[in-house]
Short mmCIF file of C-alpha atoms in Angstrom, two decimals:
data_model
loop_
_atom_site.label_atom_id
_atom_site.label_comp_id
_atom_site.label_asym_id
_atom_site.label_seq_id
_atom_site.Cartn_x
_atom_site.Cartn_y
_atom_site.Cartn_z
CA UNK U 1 -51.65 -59.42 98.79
CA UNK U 2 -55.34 -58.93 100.15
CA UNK U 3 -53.44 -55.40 101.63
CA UNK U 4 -51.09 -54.48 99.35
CA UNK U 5 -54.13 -54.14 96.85
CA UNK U 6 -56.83 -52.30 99.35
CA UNK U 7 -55.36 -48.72 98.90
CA UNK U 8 -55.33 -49.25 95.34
CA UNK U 9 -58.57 -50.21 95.36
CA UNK U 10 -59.66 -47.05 97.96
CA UNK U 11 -57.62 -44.69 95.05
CA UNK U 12 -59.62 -45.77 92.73
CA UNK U 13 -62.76 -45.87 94.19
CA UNK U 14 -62.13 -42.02 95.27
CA UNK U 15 -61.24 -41.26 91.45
CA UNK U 16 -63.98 -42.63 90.33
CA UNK U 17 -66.81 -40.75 92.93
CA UNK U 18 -64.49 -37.88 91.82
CA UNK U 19 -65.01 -38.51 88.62
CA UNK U 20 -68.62 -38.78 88.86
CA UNK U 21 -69.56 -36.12 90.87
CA UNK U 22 -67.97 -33.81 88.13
CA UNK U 23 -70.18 -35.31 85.44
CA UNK U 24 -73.11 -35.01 87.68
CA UNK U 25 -71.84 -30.74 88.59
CA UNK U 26 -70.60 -29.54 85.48
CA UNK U 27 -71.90 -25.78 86.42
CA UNK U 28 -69.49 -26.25 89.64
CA UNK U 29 -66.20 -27.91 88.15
CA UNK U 30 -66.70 -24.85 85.69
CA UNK U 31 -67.18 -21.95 88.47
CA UNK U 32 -64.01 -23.91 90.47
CA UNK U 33 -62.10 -24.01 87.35
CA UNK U 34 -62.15 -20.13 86.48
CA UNK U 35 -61.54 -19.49 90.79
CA UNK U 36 -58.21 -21.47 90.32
CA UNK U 37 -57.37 -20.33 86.97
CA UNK U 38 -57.30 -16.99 88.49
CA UNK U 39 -56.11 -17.05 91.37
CA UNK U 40 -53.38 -18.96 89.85
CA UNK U 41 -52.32 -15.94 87.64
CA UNK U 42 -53.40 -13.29 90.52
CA UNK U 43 -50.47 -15.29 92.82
CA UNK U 44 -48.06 -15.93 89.83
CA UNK U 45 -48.29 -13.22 87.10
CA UNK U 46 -45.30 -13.02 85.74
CA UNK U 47 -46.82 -16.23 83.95
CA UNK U 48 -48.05 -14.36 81.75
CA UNK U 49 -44.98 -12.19 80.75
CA UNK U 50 -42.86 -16.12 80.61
CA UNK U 51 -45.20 -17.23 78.24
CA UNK U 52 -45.81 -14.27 75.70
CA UNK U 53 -41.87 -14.11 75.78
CA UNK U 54 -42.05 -17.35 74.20
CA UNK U 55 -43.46 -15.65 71.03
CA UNK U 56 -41.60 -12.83 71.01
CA UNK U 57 -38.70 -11.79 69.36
CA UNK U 58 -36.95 -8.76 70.24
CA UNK U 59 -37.09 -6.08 67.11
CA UNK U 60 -39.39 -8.41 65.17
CA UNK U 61 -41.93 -7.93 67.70
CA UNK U 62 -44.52 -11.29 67.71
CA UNK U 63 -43.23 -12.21 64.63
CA UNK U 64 -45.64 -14.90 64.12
CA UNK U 65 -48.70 -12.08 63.21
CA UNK U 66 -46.52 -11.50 60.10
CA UNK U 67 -47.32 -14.89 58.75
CA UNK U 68 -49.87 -15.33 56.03
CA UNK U 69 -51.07 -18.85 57.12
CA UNK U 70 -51.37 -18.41 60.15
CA UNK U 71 -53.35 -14.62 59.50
CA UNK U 72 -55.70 -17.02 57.45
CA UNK U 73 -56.09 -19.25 60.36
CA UNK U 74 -57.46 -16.96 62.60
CA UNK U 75 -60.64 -16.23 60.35
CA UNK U 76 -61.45 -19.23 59.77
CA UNK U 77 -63.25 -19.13 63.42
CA UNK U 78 -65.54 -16.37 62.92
CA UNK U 79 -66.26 -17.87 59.55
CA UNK U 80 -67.52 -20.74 61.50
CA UNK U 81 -69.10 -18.42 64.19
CA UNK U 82 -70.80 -16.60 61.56
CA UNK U 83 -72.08 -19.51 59.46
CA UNK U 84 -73.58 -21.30 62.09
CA UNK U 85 -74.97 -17.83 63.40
CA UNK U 86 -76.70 -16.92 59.98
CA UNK U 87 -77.94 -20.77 59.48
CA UNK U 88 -79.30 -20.09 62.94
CA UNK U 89 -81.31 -17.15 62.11
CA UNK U 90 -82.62 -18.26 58.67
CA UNK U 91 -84.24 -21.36 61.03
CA UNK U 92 -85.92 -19.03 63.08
CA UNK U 93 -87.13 -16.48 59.98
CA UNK U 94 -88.26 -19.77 57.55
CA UNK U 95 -90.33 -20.68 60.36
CA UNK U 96 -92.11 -17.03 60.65
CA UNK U 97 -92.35 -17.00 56.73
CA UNK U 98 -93.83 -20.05 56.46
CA UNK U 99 -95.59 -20.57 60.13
CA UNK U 100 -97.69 -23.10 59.03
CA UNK U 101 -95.09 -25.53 58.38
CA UNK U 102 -93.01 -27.96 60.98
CA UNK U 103 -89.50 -25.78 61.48
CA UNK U 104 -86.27 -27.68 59.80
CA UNK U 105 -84.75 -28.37 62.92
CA UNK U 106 -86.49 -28.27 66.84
CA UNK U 107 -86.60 -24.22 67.67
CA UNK U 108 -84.48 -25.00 71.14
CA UNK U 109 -81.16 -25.47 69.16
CA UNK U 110 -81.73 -22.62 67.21
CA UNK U 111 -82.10 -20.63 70.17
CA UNK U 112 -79.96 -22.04 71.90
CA UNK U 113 -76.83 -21.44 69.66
CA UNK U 114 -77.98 -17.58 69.24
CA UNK U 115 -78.16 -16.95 72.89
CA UNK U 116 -75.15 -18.58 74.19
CA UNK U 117 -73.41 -16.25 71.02
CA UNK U 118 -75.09 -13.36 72.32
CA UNK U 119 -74.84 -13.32 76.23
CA UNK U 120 -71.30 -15.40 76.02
CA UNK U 121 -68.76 -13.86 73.42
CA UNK U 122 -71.35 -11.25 72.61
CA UNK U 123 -72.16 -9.43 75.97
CA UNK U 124 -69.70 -10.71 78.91
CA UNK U 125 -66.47 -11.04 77.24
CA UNK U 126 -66.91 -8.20 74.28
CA UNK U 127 -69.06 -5.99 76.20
CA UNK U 128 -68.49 -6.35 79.51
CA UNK U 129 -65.13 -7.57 80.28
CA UNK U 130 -63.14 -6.27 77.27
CA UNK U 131 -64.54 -2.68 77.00
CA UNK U 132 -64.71 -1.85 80.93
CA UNK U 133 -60.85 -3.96 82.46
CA UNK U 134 -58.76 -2.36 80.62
CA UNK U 135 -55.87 -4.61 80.65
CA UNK U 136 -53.22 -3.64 77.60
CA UNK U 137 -52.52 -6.25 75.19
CA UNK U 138 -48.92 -7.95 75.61
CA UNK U 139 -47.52 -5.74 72.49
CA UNK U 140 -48.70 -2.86 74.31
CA UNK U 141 -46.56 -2.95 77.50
CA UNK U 142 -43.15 -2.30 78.32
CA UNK U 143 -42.01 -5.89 78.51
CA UNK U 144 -42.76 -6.10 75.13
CA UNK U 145 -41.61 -2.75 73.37
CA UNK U 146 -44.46 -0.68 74.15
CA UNK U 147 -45.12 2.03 76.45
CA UNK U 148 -48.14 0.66 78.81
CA UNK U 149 -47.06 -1.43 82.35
CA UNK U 150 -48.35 -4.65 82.44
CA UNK U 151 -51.61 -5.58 84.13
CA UNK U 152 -52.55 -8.94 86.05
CA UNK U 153 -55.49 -10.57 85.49
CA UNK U 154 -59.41 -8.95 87.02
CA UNK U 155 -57.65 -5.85 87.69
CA UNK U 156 -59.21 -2.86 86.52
CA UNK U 157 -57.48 0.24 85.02
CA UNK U 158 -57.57 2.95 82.55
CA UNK U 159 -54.50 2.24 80.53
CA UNK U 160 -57.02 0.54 77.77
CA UNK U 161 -60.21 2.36 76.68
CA UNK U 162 -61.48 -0.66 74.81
CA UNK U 163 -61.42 -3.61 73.02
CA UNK U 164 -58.80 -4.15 75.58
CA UNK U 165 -56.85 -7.62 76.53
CA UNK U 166 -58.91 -9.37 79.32
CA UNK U 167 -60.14 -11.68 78.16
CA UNK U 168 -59.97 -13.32 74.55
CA UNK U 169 -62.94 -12.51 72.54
CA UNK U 170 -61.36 -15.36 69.58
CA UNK U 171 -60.61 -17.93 72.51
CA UNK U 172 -64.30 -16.73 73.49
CA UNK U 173 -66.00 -17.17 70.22
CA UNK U 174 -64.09 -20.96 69.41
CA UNK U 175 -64.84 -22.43 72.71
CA UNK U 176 -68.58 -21.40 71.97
CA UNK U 177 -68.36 -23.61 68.48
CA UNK U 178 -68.45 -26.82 71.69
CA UNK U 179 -72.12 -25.45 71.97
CA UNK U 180 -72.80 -27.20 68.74
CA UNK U 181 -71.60 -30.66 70.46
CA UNK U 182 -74.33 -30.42 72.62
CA UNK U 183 -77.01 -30.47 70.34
CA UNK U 184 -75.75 -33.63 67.75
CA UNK U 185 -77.09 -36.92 68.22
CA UNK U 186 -74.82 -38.72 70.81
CA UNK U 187 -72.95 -40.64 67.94
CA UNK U 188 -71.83 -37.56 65.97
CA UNK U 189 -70.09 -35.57 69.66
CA UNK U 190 -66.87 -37.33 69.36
CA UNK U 191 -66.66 -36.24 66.07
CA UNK U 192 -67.38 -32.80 66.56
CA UNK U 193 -65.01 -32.33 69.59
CA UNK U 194 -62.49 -33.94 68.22
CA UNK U 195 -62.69 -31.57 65.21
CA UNK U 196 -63.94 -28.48 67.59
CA UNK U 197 -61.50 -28.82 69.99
CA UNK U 198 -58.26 -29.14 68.51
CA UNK U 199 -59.54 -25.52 66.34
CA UNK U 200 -59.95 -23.97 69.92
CA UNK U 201 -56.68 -24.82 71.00
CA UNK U 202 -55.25 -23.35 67.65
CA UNK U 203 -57.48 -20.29 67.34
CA UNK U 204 -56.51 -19.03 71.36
CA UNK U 205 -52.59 -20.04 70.75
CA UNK U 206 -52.60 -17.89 67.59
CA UNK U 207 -54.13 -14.93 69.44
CA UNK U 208 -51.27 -15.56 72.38
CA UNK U 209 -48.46 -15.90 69.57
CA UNK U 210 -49.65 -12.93 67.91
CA UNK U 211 -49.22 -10.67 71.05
CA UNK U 212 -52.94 -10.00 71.01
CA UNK U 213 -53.73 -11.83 74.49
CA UNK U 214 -51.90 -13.28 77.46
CA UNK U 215 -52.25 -16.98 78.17
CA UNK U 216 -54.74 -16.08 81.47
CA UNK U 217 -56.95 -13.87 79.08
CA UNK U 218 -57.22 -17.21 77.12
CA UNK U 219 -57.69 -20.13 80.10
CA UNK U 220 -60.44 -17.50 81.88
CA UNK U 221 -62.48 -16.21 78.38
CA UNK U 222 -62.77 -20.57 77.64
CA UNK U 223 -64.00 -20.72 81.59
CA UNK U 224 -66.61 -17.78 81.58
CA UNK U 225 -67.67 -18.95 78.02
CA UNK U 226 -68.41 -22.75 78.53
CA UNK U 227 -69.94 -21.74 82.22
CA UNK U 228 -72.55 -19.67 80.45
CA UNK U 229 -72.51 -22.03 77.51
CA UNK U 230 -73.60 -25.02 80.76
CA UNK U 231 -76.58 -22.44 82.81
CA UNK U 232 -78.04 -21.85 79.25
CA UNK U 233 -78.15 -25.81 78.90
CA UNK U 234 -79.48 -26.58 81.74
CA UNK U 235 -82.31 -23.98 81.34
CA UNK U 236 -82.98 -25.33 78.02
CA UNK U 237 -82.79 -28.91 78.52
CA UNK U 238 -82.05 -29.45 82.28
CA UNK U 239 -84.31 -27.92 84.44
CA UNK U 240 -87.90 -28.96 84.84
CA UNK U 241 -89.75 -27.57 83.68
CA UNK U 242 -87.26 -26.50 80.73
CA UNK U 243 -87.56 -22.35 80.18
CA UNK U 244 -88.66 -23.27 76.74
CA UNK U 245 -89.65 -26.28 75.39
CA UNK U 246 -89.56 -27.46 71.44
CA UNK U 247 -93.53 -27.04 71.00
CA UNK U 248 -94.05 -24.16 72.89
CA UNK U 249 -91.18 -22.32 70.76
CA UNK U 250 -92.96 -23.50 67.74
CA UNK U 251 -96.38 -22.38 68.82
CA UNK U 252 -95.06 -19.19 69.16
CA UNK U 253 -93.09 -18.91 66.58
CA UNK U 254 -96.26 -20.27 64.60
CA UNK U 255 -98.78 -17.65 66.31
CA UNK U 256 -95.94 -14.40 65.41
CA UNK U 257 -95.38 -15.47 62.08
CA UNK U 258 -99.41 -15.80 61.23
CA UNK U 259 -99.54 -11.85 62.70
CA UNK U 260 -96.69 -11.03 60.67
CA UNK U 261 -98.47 -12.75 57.63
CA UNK U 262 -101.20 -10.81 58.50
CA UNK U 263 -99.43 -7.38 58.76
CA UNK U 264 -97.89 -8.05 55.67
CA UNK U 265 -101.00 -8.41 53.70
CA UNK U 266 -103.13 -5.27 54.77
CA UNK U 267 -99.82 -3.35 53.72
CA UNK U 268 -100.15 -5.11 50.67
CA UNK U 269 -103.36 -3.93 50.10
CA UNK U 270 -102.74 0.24 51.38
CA UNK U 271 -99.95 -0.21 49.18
CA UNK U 272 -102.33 -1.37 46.32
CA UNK U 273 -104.80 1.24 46.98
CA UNK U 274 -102.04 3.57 47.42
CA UNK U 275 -100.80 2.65 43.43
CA UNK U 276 -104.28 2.58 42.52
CA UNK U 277 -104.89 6.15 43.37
CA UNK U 278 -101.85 7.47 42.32
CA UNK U 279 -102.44 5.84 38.58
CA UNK U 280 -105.85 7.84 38.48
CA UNK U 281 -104.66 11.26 38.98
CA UNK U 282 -101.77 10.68 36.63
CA UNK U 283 -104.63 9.45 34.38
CA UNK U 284 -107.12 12.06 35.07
CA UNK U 285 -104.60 14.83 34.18
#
């Protein structure tokens, strides 16, 4: 019996230093997990072709793009995006208005959320990757009753000038909404992830079933986005010392919004002196 049970017990020892060497290399699991991804698709990528067939229906096209709910669906996130964006920003302005006062939440989250936005679905999948590969959407090619050939995965072309197909800014921009996860106190994450997550999944399917995106644009934008979502993290609240730390945001924050107090009163005052003399030669004529 003493046998039988040892390789079970070696299985699940190896799981578990598996396991825990994932937890303890998040920024490496992520890097591996966008390598396979696309090599996966770069070896197989008529994939791609199998699964956007699924949603496609000869002269209806992707007939799912032609339903209302699921139109509304796809807004709701960059509603989300966009709310916690602007909540993110009023933070950061209250706290230059009124620089005297403690800011509403620490200034790392703030920041935080509006760089990951920014560098993530903002600069490497809208800017970079979208505008410059050129991959046509699935409605776009041949396969699917339009005139471009269809493109694998990290391969460059001109067919698409841009906003092109690789990768998904949506499946981008609702795998950044796990950012917020990382900043809730420890007993609230479940409940954000468990709301978060199931959204993501819903948000890049849509995009796939609508014939905006392949299934690899989807799996490699979620990739790229959480890795940069993970370096930001670990600069923040990692690394030691952190690239910014709560106080030292504030304090500047505090010593830019005094200036700006500042800059707002002398105008104030030209702009008083300005009215001043303009009443008086109205007056004197």
């Amino acid at each position: 019996m003493e046998r039988d049970s040892h390789p079970n017990h070696s299985q699940k020892s190896g799981l578990r230093k598996a396991g825990n060497w994932c937890v303890a290399h998040p920024i490496a699991l992520v890097c591996a997990y966008v390598v396979v991804v696309s090599l996966f698709f770069l070896a197989f990528p008529g994939i791609d072709l199998k699964v956007s067939n699924l949603f496609f229906f000869g002269e209806a096209g992707f007939a799912a793009q032609n339903e209302p709910f699921l139109r509304d669906v796809r807004h709701l996130g960059p509603f989300l995006v966009k709310v916690i964006a602007v909540v993110c920003v009023l933070i950061l302005v209250i706290k230059l208005v009124v620089p005297g006062r403690p800011p509403i939440l620490p200034l790392r989250k703030p920041v935080f959320l509006l760089t990951t936005l920014i560098l993530g679905p903002g600069i490497l999948v809208n800017a970079i990757l979208k505008d410059n590969w050129g991959r046509p959407r699935p409605r776009s090619v041949e396969e699917f009753g339009g005139d471009l050939p269809f493109q694998p995965v990290w391969k460059m072309t001109d067919y698409c000038d841009k906003n092109c197909s690789f990768v998904s800014g949506e499946a981008s921009a609702s795998i950044w909404l796990v950012s917020v996860a990382f900043l809730v106190p420890a007993s609230w994450r479940r409940a954000v992830l468990a709301f978060v997550l199931p959204l993501c999944l819903i948000l890049s399917a849509n995009r796939v079933a609508f014939g905006g995106h392949f299934f690899s644009d989807t799996l490699i934008s979620w990739g790229l986005t959480f890795l940069l979502i993970l370096i930001v993290y670990h600069l923040l609240y990692i690394k030691e010392p952190p690239l910014f730390t709560d106080r030292g945001l504030d304090e500047w924050f505090t010593v830019k919004g005094r200036k700006l107090q500042r800059l707002v009163r002398r105008l104030l005052v030209r702009s008083r002196r300005s009215l001043r003399g303009a009443v008086r030669i109205f007056s004197d004529r």
